[in-house]
Amino acid sequence: MGSRKRGKSRENRTEQVLILGVGNLLLGDEGVGVHVAQRMMEMDYPPEVKVLEGGTDGFGLMHVLLKANRVILIDAVKGGGPPGSIYRFEIEDCPPFPDIFKTSVHQISILEVINLSGLIGPTPRTTIIGVEPKCMKMGMELSAEVEAKIPKVIQLVQEEVALSLGRFRREQSVETPSPCRG
Amino acid sequence: MGKRIIIDPITRIEGHLKIEVEVENGKVKDAWSSGTMARGFEALLLGKDPRDASYVTSRFCGVCFSVHQMASVRALDAAFGARVPWGGTLLRNLVMGAEYVYDHLVHFYHLSALDYLDIMAIANYTGKDSELNKVKDKVVGLVQRGDTFPLTPRYEPDEFSVKDPDVVISAVKHYLDALKMQIKAKNMGVIFGGRAPHYQSIVVGGFTQLPDINQVTRFRSILDELATFVNEVYIPDVVAFGTGPLLPLAKAGIGGGHPNYISYGSFELNEAGTKLVFNPGAVFGLDGGASREPFDPNNITESVRYSWYKEDTPKHPYEGAQVFDLERSDAYSFVKAPRYKNVPMEVGPLARGFVDQDPTLLGLVKNYGVKPGAVARHAARAIETKKVVGAMYTWCDELLAAMTKPGFKIHDTDHWEPPVEAEGAGFFEPPRGALGHWIRIKDHKIANYQAVVPSTWNASPRDERGVRGQYEESLIGVPVADPENPINVVRVIRSFDPCLACAIHLIDPKTNAIRRFMVE
């Protein structure tokens, strides 16, 4: 595969890793995903990697989801563990929720949006890195328990990114261009 | 006393909007709209640099981020004394215009249309159209796998549901097409906005990113595709449904409510700001004696008589505060009750249409006997999408003309530093309706901040005179043949494009949805 073809395939958005932090920044630990994304935005990445603050958007994120073939989603997750517990699971581990529309008059969740994007394009492989919240009251600060886990969460996300990039590059099996230029 | 039905659309661990109706003889006799989540995010702003307001407020709402950013920078523009250059206004309008197309398409096709369709009718499609047969195979395949999300009808179809296989299948095809179109609309806004959600380029004084010709060209080419879809698919769908199978609903005015409408006005079409896409104004009453008045923000007050706040008399937003009082005996909502001249008003596309006396909307009223209500709201939304698309062409032309002139500016850099003491109000008409932000600055910091959002107007509880808010009033008389299947209640509420159900995002991997649907 020559470099021209590789460039073309990038344009076809087949090798983008999206680090997507979601949640409400104004509701304490509910915003943990956004806090992680905002910190990760300050770091350097190869051009295939994109970091985005997804907030609480639903449909509005489809435009970025369909550009990625790998999504690492960071969010508050209520899994029943002690505050600050970190979870990692694939989107397939969550059941599809056919009743969701029946109860929500307006929005749908991020997991539903990812599933829904499968109706019009390839669904990105999605891993969720979740953190058990302690406090979801109004406020822009994280609880001490959750704050203490942020470095570990970032490390986990970076490991996922490295694995994904390794896979892309093996699949491309060509010389990798300098990561400094997009 | 009739039967109580509670529809509590809790999709996350905290609920945000609960509708309770009392049904007697197959009709809604009384209704209560309740915002069940403590809001009052404004308190987070106190003591902050005023320029942080647009950053924080764009995170107020789960869906409508950028409109808060827009109202916020307008309040700051006023308080700072900033004069936004025409180039900055044009760029802001183009980003917001893209938001309109995105929002209205998603609302109609993905959040509302399924309330009116009997999806399973697709299996009976016998036509030869290969595109439609692909859709049929897709849906039938989902049904066979037992995975009908997200196309499952949310409530049982009733006598108003469209069952003609040809109509249903083409509607579902358009649902899928609209999924692609909403992505295009988002991508279009990002061209100037920087990234979405939370556009970076809209700031006090104007806009941060200078446009180039290529960006305008790219914007226009996406706009062409969206214009085609709006004119050839969206509008015809709404007209075909509204004047066809849904005409009885439309003529009955199901979901009408108080005939009072307000628009703050938005979207300058000329540099002087004398021509707008949406004019400001207030309309009281429709039947013959409709009176229209200019909009005066001093007439806005917020009552907390039935809300969980410590406050007694209705107050202007500049004076408002949010100190919760959960002990108030007859309070039932965290939403305050905004009133204009002491009466409840509807905001949103239908309100804008009536304030503007839009000829297409009035034509539907005159020629088909359509009354204000759920169907009329969908029609008004489609009609104004077309208007905004048209305006975006004007803004592109204006932008191209302005860019080539010497001294082209997009930002008023002379008014970037916060004043010592000032106040300002920012008004905008987001897709969902009238939005106002009010800021008071003292010692260069935010001393008070209030936002009155569209859903606060529409979802408000009763006021101190006991008068219902618009959701509540619009539900009176709505037919509920089967209390287990209150589909008309949902149709009415959804027609407002409610926006309280979404400010939280937590994932619960076991259920992801806590649903309460009780009949007592």
XYZ file of C-alpha atoms in Angstrom:
702
model
C 0.000 0.000 0.000
C 1.610 3.245 -1.070
C 1.549 6.524 0.741
C -1.032 8.025 -1.607
C -3.491 5.312 -0.878
C -2.854 5.681 2.795
C -3.576 9.371 2.575
C -6.783 8.585 0.810
C -7.863 6.095 3.391
C -7.323 8.691 6.078
C -9.598 10.977 4.179
C -12.123 8.145 4.222
C -11.866 8.332 7.977
C -10.956 4.749 8.464
C -8.274 5.171 11.059
C -9.294 7.796 13.517
C -9.230 7.170 17.243
C -11.668 9.376 19.094
C -11.227 10.051 22.799
C -14.646 11.269 23.815
C -15.342 12.592 27.294
C -19.030 12.968 28.047
C -21.099 14.171 30.961
C -22.283 17.391 32.507
C -19.421 19.571 33.683
C -21.717 21.455 36.033
C -22.866 18.449 38.042
C -19.819 17.410 40.010
C -18.632 13.868 39.336
C -21.148 13.520 36.508
C -18.641 15.584 34.511
C -15.671 13.258 35.090
C -15.500 12.349 31.388
C -15.319 16.007 30.430
C -12.615 16.701 33.019
C -10.549 13.833 31.593
C -11.063 15.033 28.012
C -10.129 18.607 28.881
C -6.890 17.438 30.482
C -6.114 15.081 27.614
C -6.625 17.926 25.127
C -3.467 19.502 26.524
C -1.375 16.465 25.561
C 0.289 15.629 22.247
C -0.997 12.927 19.942
C -0.346 11.581 16.477
C -2.716 12.986 13.857
C -5.018 9.954 13.920
C -6.097 10.773 17.463
C -8.764 13.302 18.274
C -9.912 14.374 21.734
C -13.349 15.878 22.167
C -15.505 17.173 24.972
C -18.867 15.626 24.090
C -20.779 17.164 26.971
C -24.283 15.790 27.196
C -24.947 15.834 23.493
C -26.651 12.901 21.797
C -27.506 13.105 18.112
C -25.133 16.019 17.814
C -22.175 13.693 18.302
C -22.969 11.460 15.366
C -20.965 13.690 13.057
C -17.776 12.879 14.961
C -18.619 9.258 15.745
C -18.941 8.374 12.090
C -15.504 9.773 11.374
C -13.895 7.406 13.856
C -13.449 3.683 13.682
C -12.352 3.478 17.295
C -13.967 5.333 20.179
C -12.790 5.457 23.748
C -15.624 6.917 25.749
C -15.071 8.312 29.228
C -18.128 8.817 31.386
C -19.530 8.539 34.862
C -20.874 5.019 35.239
C -23.173 3.777 37.950
C -21.907 0.278 38.405
C -22.520 -0.130 42.115
C -18.891 -0.032 43.273
C -17.375 2.423 45.741
C -16.899 6.026 44.492
C -13.892 6.287 42.239
C -14.173 2.681 40.996
C -13.043 2.464 37.402
C -14.863 0.286 34.884
C -13.879 -0.790 31.434
C -16.325 -2.452 29.106
C -17.254 -2.707 25.456
C -20.453 -1.171 24.156
C -21.723 -4.683 23.381
C -21.658 -5.404 27.105
C -24.595 -3.042 27.510
C -27.917 -4.354 26.275
C -29.706 -2.360 23.587
C -32.509 -0.460 25.246
C -35.606 -0.624 23.114
C -37.763 1.099 25.718
C -35.699 4.205 25.918
C -37.732 6.309 23.512
C -40.885 5.460 25.309
C -39.762 7.323 28.361
C -37.549 10.112 27.125
C -39.415 12.928 25.457
C -36.339 14.454 24.081
C -32.926 12.988 24.079
C -31.213 9.694 23.694
C -28.051 8.558 25.342
C -24.590 8.390 23.904
C -24.681 4.582 23.729
C -27.906 4.742 21.772
C -26.406 7.281 19.407
C -23.489 4.967 18.708
C -25.869 2.081 18.039
C -28.076 4.310 15.925
C -25.166 5.447 13.783
C -25.011 1.804 12.633
C -28.128 2.486 10.559
C -26.228 4.764 8.232
C -22.597 3.765 8.570
C -20.127 1.463 10.234
C -20.393 1.654 14.003
C -17.050 2.450 15.613
C -15.618 -0.130 17.982
C -16.359 1.467 21.331
C -14.792 0.909 24.715
C -16.141 2.691 27.757
C -13.877 3.743 30.581
C -16.223 4.605 33.411
C -15.788 6.057 36.847
C -18.227 5.544 39.705
C -19.381 8.989 40.854
C -19.680 10.027 44.454
C -21.479 13.335 44.246
C -23.541 14.659 41.362
C -24.693 17.876 42.940
C -24.210 21.177 41.194
C -20.582 22.202 41.061
C -17.628 22.214 38.699
C -15.230 20.321 40.978
C -14.754 16.580 41.243
C -14.941 14.754 44.580
C -11.582 13.809 46.110
C -12.244 10.106 45.430
C -12.836 10.665 41.733
C -10.150 13.310 41.327
C -7.592 10.884 42.750
C -8.371 8.380 39.977
C -7.948 10.770 37.051
C -4.265 9.890 36.378
C -5.178 6.197 36.294
C -8.097 6.870 33.939
C -5.847 8.867 31.614
C -3.308 6.048 31.670
C -5.999 3.500 30.758
C -7.209 5.664 27.895
C -3.673 6.102 26.622
C -3.158 2.334 26.687
C -6.296 1.843 24.587
C -5.089 4.486 22.162
C -1.660 2.887 21.849
C -3.185 -0.522 21.207
C -5.488 0.894 18.524
C -2.706 2.805 16.798
C -0.528 -0.305 16.863
C -3.299 -2.229 15.148
C -3.778 0.433 12.459
C -0.110 0.530 11.736
C 0.222 -3.228 11.525
C -2.734 -3.265 9.147
C -1.199 -0.536 7.024
C 2.251 -2.180 7.248
C 3.931 0.831 5.736
C 6.420 3.324 7.065
C 4.655 5.593 9.485
C 4.899 9.284 8.705
C 6.225 11.600 11.362
C 3.581 11.995 14.049
C 4.333 15.698 14.278
C 2.468 16.638 11.124
C -1.105 15.891 10.196
C -61.766 12.509 40.698
C -60.476 11.101 37.467
C -57.691 8.674 36.903
C -54.161 9.992 37.473
C -51.509 9.141 34.935
C -47.911 10.048 35.566
C -45.492 10.134 32.694
C -42.099 10.503 34.147
C -39.492 10.396 31.457
C -36.582 9.517 33.646
C -33.957 8.146 31.373
C -31.023 8.605 33.687
C -30.857 8.329 37.405
C -32.366 11.749 37.879
C -35.529 12.890 36.192
C -36.099 16.249 34.674
C -39.594 16.567 33.402
C -42.623 14.851 34.777
C -46.090 15.240 33.376
C -49.051 14.290 35.476
C -52.535 14.309 34.033
C -55.949 13.638 35.441
C -58.194 11.837 32.978
C -61.964 11.874 33.163
C -64.312 10.455 30.538
C -61.481 9.791 28.132
C -60.105 13.329 28.260
C -57.480 15.204 30.215
C -59.210 17.260 32.886
C -56.203 18.721 34.619
C -52.426 18.628 34.211
C -49.236 19.379 36.110
C -45.841 19.907 34.533
C -42.982 19.427 36.886
C -39.282 19.992 36.412
C -37.892 17.456 38.833
C -34.285 18.446 38.760
C -32.908 21.313 40.767
C -31.573 23.780 38.258
C -30.092 27.089 39.200
C -26.754 26.557 37.474
C -26.522 30.349 37.502
C -25.173 30.204 41.056
C -21.956 28.702 39.642
C -21.254 31.986 37.875
C -21.228 34.322 40.845
C -17.828 35.912 41.425
C -16.406 34.661 38.114
C -14.888 36.702 35.288
C -17.872 37.743 33.149
C -16.157 36.293 30.062
C -16.475 32.836 31.650
C -20.251 33.147 31.390
C -20.478 31.854 27.839
C -18.217 28.894 28.695
C -20.280 27.878 31.713
C -23.719 28.654 30.288
C -23.048 26.618 27.154
C -22.991 23.652 29.542
C -26.356 24.500 31.133
C -28.377 22.313 28.887
C -27.818 18.843 27.582
C -28.724 19.623 24.010
C -28.854 23.306 23.284
C -25.313 24.357 24.148
C -24.482 26.963 21.609
C -27.684 28.936 21.983
C -26.777 29.648 25.593
C -23.371 30.728 24.409
C -25.110 33.085 21.978
C -27.520 34.581 24.540
C -24.663 34.881 26.995
C -22.326 36.769 24.658
C -25.205 39.051 23.765
C -25.749 39.868 27.442
C -21.998 40.486 27.694
C -21.986 42.597 24.506
C -24.630 44.791 26.127
C -22.876 44.982 29.498
C -19.385 45.612 28.000
C -20.739 48.139 25.509
C -19.261 46.053 22.681
C -20.391 46.744 19.134
C -20.225 43.543 17.136
C -19.007 44.258 13.594
C -21.250 43.062 10.763
C -18.760 40.316 9.924
C -19.007 38.958 13.467
C -22.782 39.037 13.385
C -22.858 37.211 10.057
C -20.567 34.455 11.316
C -22.552 34.046 14.527
C -25.756 33.835 12.504
C -24.344 31.249 10.104
C -23.286 28.987 12.972
C -26.672 29.405 14.662
C -28.498 28.896 11.370
C -26.765 25.531 10.948
C -27.935 24.697 14.446
C -31.537 25.405 13.431
C -31.463 22.991 10.518
C -29.809 20.321 12.657
C -32.209 20.763 15.517
C -35.460 20.892 13.596
C -34.617 17.881 11.408
C -33.699 15.758 14.417
C -36.774 16.882 16.285
C -39.153 16.050 13.477
C -37.708 12.838 12.076
C -35.942 11.257 15.003
C -37.782 12.431 18.051
C -41.344 13.012 16.882
C -42.300 11.222 13.661
C -42.485 7.812 15.286
C -45.351 9.076 17.452
C -47.452 9.240 14.316
C -46.446 6.095 12.444
C -47.411 2.464 12.706
C -43.922 1.214 11.884
C -44.934 -2.417 11.515
C -46.961 -1.458 8.435
C -43.664 -1.525 6.555
C -43.868 -5.308 6.360
C -46.908 -4.865 4.097
C -45.086 -2.761 1.522
C -45.443 -4.432 -1.871
C -44.040 -1.708 -4.125
C -41.098 -2.169 -6.495
C -38.954 0.786 -5.444
C -35.556 -0.732 -4.747
C -34.515 1.957 -2.224
C -37.696 1.438 -0.258
C -37.334 -2.324 -0.399
C -33.890 -1.905 1.125
C -35.518 0.017 3.965
C -38.150 -2.707 4.287
C -35.473 -5.411 4.484
C -33.576 -3.415 7.072
C -36.587 -2.917 9.318
C -37.950 -6.444 8.854
C -34.457 -7.752 9.599
C -34.363 -5.764 12.838
C -37.786 -7.115 13.789
C -36.716 -10.699 13.118
C -33.624 -10.233 15.266
C -35.842 -8.829 18.004
C -33.872 -5.598 17.869
C -36.314 -2.997 16.699
C -34.574 -0.155 18.446
C -34.794 2.627 17.537
C -37.754 2.237 15.242
C -40.140 0.601 17.636
C -43.300 2.600 18.160
C -43.026 3.983 21.636
C -46.708 3.792 22.316
C -49.338 1.664 20.659
C -50.552 3.156 17.386
C -54.021 4.685 17.646
C -56.653 5.974 15.233
C -54.432 8.897 14.253
C -51.396 6.739 13.469
C -50.483 6.469 9.814
C -50.792 2.867 8.670
C -50.527 3.104 4.854
C -47.429 0.977 4.081
C -46.331 3.259 1.222
C -46.472 6.350 3.421
C -44.827 4.689 6.399
C -41.976 3.222 4.403
C -41.174 6.492 2.728
C -41.251 8.229 6.111
C -38.760 5.728 7.498
C -36.563 6.188 4.434
C -36.599 9.917 5.195
C -35.781 9.158 8.826
C -32.586 7.461 7.627
C -31.831 10.218 5.110
C -32.357 12.837 7.811
C -29.788 11.069 9.989
C -27.241 11.847 7.295
C -28.550 15.379 6.853
C -28.239 16.267 10.544
C -24.593 15.207 10.349
C -24.106 17.539 7.395
C -25.746 20.379 9.318
C -23.389 19.807 12.256
C -20.380 19.697 9.944
C -21.567 22.933 8.358
C -21.716 24.741 11.717
C -18.265 23.442 12.620
C -16.724 25.115 9.553
C -16.934 28.465 11.326
C -17.673 27.320 14.871
C -14.407 25.424 15.311
C -15.758 22.299 16.917
C -19.062 20.983 18.195
C -20.374 20.782 20.810
C -19.217 23.984 22.515
C -18.220 26.181 19.606
C -15.015 28.040 20.362
C -15.391 31.031 18.121
C -18.392 32.867 19.570
C -17.166 35.374 22.169
C -18.142 38.732 23.623
C -17.558 41.398 20.979
C -18.037 39.109 17.999
C -16.228 36.138 16.568
C -12.664 34.839 16.838
C -11.951 33.011 13.608
C -11.472 34.973 10.385
C -13.222 33.181 7.529
C -11.637 32.425 4.176
C -13.299 32.031 0.804
C -12.885 28.240 0.842
C -14.838 27.986 4.059
C -17.692 30.010 2.638
C -17.680 27.804 -0.466
C -17.751 24.637 1.628
C -20.518 26.061 3.789
C -22.587 26.916 0.731
C -22.167 23.539 -0.848
C -23.455 21.769 2.293
C -26.197 24.378 2.512
C -27.276 23.455 -1.026
C -27.740 19.830 0.009
C -29.656 20.798 3.129
C -31.842 23.248 1.219
C -32.754 20.508 -1.237
C -33.669 18.156 1.599
C -35.708 20.792 3.432
C -37.586 21.876 0.325
C -38.071 18.508 -1.313
C -38.454 16.173 1.656
C -39.018 17.874 5.026
C -41.624 20.452 3.970
C -43.540 18.022 1.710
C -43.564 15.392 4.496
C -44.943 17.838 7.044
C -47.532 19.167 4.602
C -48.551 15.669 3.469
C -48.992 14.463 7.040
C -50.570 17.635 8.419
C -53.114 18.071 5.646
C -53.600 14.322 5.161
C -53.844 11.659 7.833
C -53.221 14.065 10.689
C -55.660 16.735 9.559
C -58.290 15.680 12.125
C -55.727 16.159 14.900
C -54.659 19.457 13.374
C -58.214 20.770 12.985
C -59.151 19.719 16.499
C -56.250 21.827 17.736
C -55.096 19.005 19.998
C -52.520 20.537 22.304
C -53.413 24.195 21.712
C -53.080 25.813 25.126
C -53.072 29.524 25.900
C -53.213 31.584 22.683
C -50.414 33.873 23.886
C -47.165 33.941 21.986
C -43.889 35.748 22.379
C -40.713 36.086 20.366
C -37.647 38.122 21.321
C -36.629 38.428 17.663
C -33.414 37.194 16.049
C -31.221 36.937 12.988
C -30.278 40.261 11.432
C -30.658 40.387 7.659
C -28.997 43.772 7.242
C -26.171 45.601 8.937
C -28.451 48.170 10.547
C -30.377 45.352 12.204
C -33.665 46.753 10.982
C -34.597 43.606 9.054
C -34.820 40.338 10.945
C -35.748 36.764 10.055
C -37.788 36.591 13.269
C -39.394 39.775 14.533
C -39.774 40.513 18.208
C -43.270 40.853 19.574
C -46.070 39.465 21.661
C -49.469 38.212 20.499
C -52.464 37.816 22.772
C -55.429 35.788 21.571
C -56.025 34.485 18.099
C -59.722 34.516 17.447
C -60.436 37.718 15.635
C -59.280 40.023 18.368
C -55.619 39.034 18.247
C -53.512 41.911 19.431
C -49.838 42.265 18.624
C -47.453 44.343 20.646
C -43.780 45.187 20.527
C -41.634 43.104 22.877
C -40.605 44.901 26.066
C -38.289 42.877 28.356
C -39.446 44.897 31.360
C -42.722 42.983 31.208
C -41.038 39.683 32.085
C -41.378 38.403 35.630
C -40.826 35.023 37.205
C -43.235 33.645 39.767
C -42.213 30.967 42.249
C -45.595 30.430 43.872
C -45.559 26.701 42.986
C -41.801 26.227 42.666
C -39.298 25.017 45.232
C -37.661 28.408 45.715
C -37.549 30.911 48.549
C -39.112 33.996 47.117
C -42.463 35.563 47.384
C -43.416 38.123 44.832
C -42.767 37.663 41.113
C -39.451 39.268 40.178
C -37.756 40.587 37.084
C -34.831 38.335 36.077
C -32.276 41.009 37.094
C -33.555 40.621 40.661
C -34.097 36.881 40.617
C -32.202 34.423 42.784
C -32.178 30.694 43.278
C -32.387 29.747 46.881
C -34.189 26.437 47.126
C -36.948 25.795 49.600
C -37.879 22.141 49.447
C -40.385 22.525 52.277
C -42.874 24.628 50.355
C -46.076 22.722 50.791
C -47.813 23.192 47.448
C -44.719 23.585 45.287
C -44.329 20.905 42.611
C -41.544 22.018 40.269
C -37.999 23.295 40.130
C -39.035 25.299 37.104
C -40.064 28.870 37.805
C -43.106 30.378 36.152
C -42.131 33.170 33.740
C -44.938 35.484 32.780
C -45.233 38.391 30.367
C -47.576 41.098 31.607
C -48.567 38.490 34.184
C -49.835 35.936 31.664
C -48.255 32.675 30.461
C -46.848 32.704 26.946
C -45.833 30.041 24.455
C -42.378 30.332 22.906
C -40.898 28.493 19.928
C -41.636 28.065 16.223
C -45.419 28.446 16.505
C -44.993 31.613 18.573
C -42.500 33.034 16.060
C -44.865 32.198 13.212
C -47.796 34.001 14.815
C -45.725 36.992 15.930
C -44.402 37.279 12.369
C -47.849 36.640 10.888
C -46.091 34.169 8.630
C -48.179 33.828 5.468
C -47.523 30.095 5.018
C -48.570 29.321 8.584
C -51.611 31.577 8.366
C -52.435 29.883 5.046
C -52.627 26.503 6.783
C -54.926 28.047 9.379
C -57.117 29.695 6.762
C -57.207 27.073 4.038
C -57.224 23.880 6.058
C -58.709 24.984 9.366
C -55.545 24.005 11.221
C -55.666 25.259 14.807
C -52.747 25.958 17.138
C -51.671 22.650 18.591
C -49.293 19.731 18.210
C -49.554 19.419 14.424
C -49.364 23.180 13.888
C -46.150 23.280 15.910
C -44.515 20.743 13.603
C -45.691 22.742 10.589
C -44.379 26.013 12.013
C -41.030 24.348 12.674
C -40.712 23.168 9.075
C -41.783 26.527 7.672
C -39.197 28.423 9.670
C -36.447 25.954 8.770
C -36.970 27.012 5.190
C -36.798 30.679 6.197
C -33.524 30.185 8.046
C -32.035 28.243 5.131
C -32.941 31.157 2.864
C -31.375 33.615 5.289
C -28.139 31.610 5.348
C -27.729 32.235 1.621
C -28.135 35.954 2.286
C -25.545 35.810 5.080
C -23.077 33.925 2.859
C -23.457 36.583 0.153
C -23.115 39.388 2.681
C -20.069 37.724 4.197
C -18.349 37.324 0.843
C -19.037 40.975 0.054
C -17.823 42.163 3.468
C -14.672 40.008 3.420
C -13.341 41.654 0.318
C -13.708 45.184 1.688
C -10.759 46.825 3.413
C -11.068 47.009 7.194
C -13.159 43.839 7.409
C -13.715 43.125 11.095
C -15.275 40.301 13.040
C -14.554 41.450 16.576
C -14.766 44.607 18.675
C -11.376 44.345 20.377
C -11.830 47.660 22.211
C -14.360 46.131 24.565
C -12.714 42.898 25.662
C -11.954 43.843 29.286
C -14.866 43.556 31.747
C -16.246 46.882 32.996
C -16.130 47.712 36.719
C -19.865 47.844 37.020
C -22.524 47.187 34.406
C -25.574 45.211 33.537
C -26.795 43.733 30.297
C -29.482 41.533 28.833
C -28.993 39.151 25.931
C -31.899 37.895 23.887
C -31.934 35.194 21.264
C -34.457 32.936 19.571
C -32.991 29.418 19.626
C -34.860 26.639 17.821
C -36.900 25.935 20.977
C -37.931 29.536 21.541
C -37.222 32.729 23.423
C -34.055 32.674 25.507
C -32.897 35.505 27.742
C -29.756 35.940 29.809
C -29.342 38.755 32.310
C -26.015 39.704 33.860
C -24.978 42.172 36.575
C -21.282 42.980 36.934
C -19.671 44.489 40.044
C -15.898 44.947 40.587
C -15.299 43.332 37.171
C -16.962 40.113 38.409
C -20.365 38.514 37.959
C -22.630 39.741 40.761
C -25.837 38.175 39.453
C -26.781 36.013 36.486
C -30.152 34.712 35.377
C -31.241 32.684 32.390
C -34.867 32.258 31.428
C -34.855 29.371 28.978
C -37.492 28.418 26.396
C -38.598 25.298 28.229
C -39.069 27.371 31.374
C -41.693 29.391 29.535
C -43.427 26.351 28.089
C -43.013 23.916 30.989
C -43.781 26.390 33.727
C -46.005 25.455 36.646
C -48.971 27.515 37.764
C -48.368 31.118 38.836
C -49.569 32.984 41.919
C -52.966 33.463 40.294
C -53.265 29.710 39.779
C -53.031 30.008 35.986
C -51.488 26.943 34.358
C -48.281 27.015 32.341
C -48.401 26.241 28.619
C -47.695 22.472 28.736
C -50.359 22.142 31.380
C -52.928 24.218 29.545
C -52.208 22.541 26.208
C -53.093 19.145 27.687
C -56.584 20.133 28.845
C -59.174 18.240 26.806
C -56.629 16.032 25.050
C -58.229 12.643 24.309
C -56.797 9.715 26.236
C -58.837 6.726 25.114
C -56.656 4.278 26.980
C -54.858 5.365 30.172
C -52.280 2.641 29.504
C -51.452 4.287 26.212
C -51.447 8.084 26.658
C -49.964 8.656 23.207
C -51.727 11.986 22.650
C -50.236 13.426 25.828
C -46.788 12.512 24.572
C -47.528 13.901 21.103
C -48.544 17.233 22.602
C -45.561 17.584 24.920
C -43.109 16.434 22.297
C -44.452 18.972 19.799
C -42.917 21.709 21.971
C -39.453 20.135 21.590
C -39.042 19.957 25.357
C -35.573 20.393 26.685
C -35.538 19.567 30.360
C -34.943 15.870 29.996
C -31.333 15.902 29.236
C -28.924 17.686 31.504
C -27.297 14.553 32.815
C -25.521 11.763 31.065
C -24.581 9.020 33.435
C -24.428 5.477 32.105
C -25.985 2.677 34.083
C -24.652 -0.458 32.422
C -27.353 -2.650 33.898
C -30.487 -0.835 32.896
C -29.444 2.530 31.451
C -33.002 3.595 31.955
C -35.019 3.922 35.055
C -38.538 4.223 33.988
C -41.573 4.969 36.014
C -44.903 4.788 34.331
C -47.503 4.451 37.004
C -51.264 4.368 36.858
C -52.903 4.988 40.138
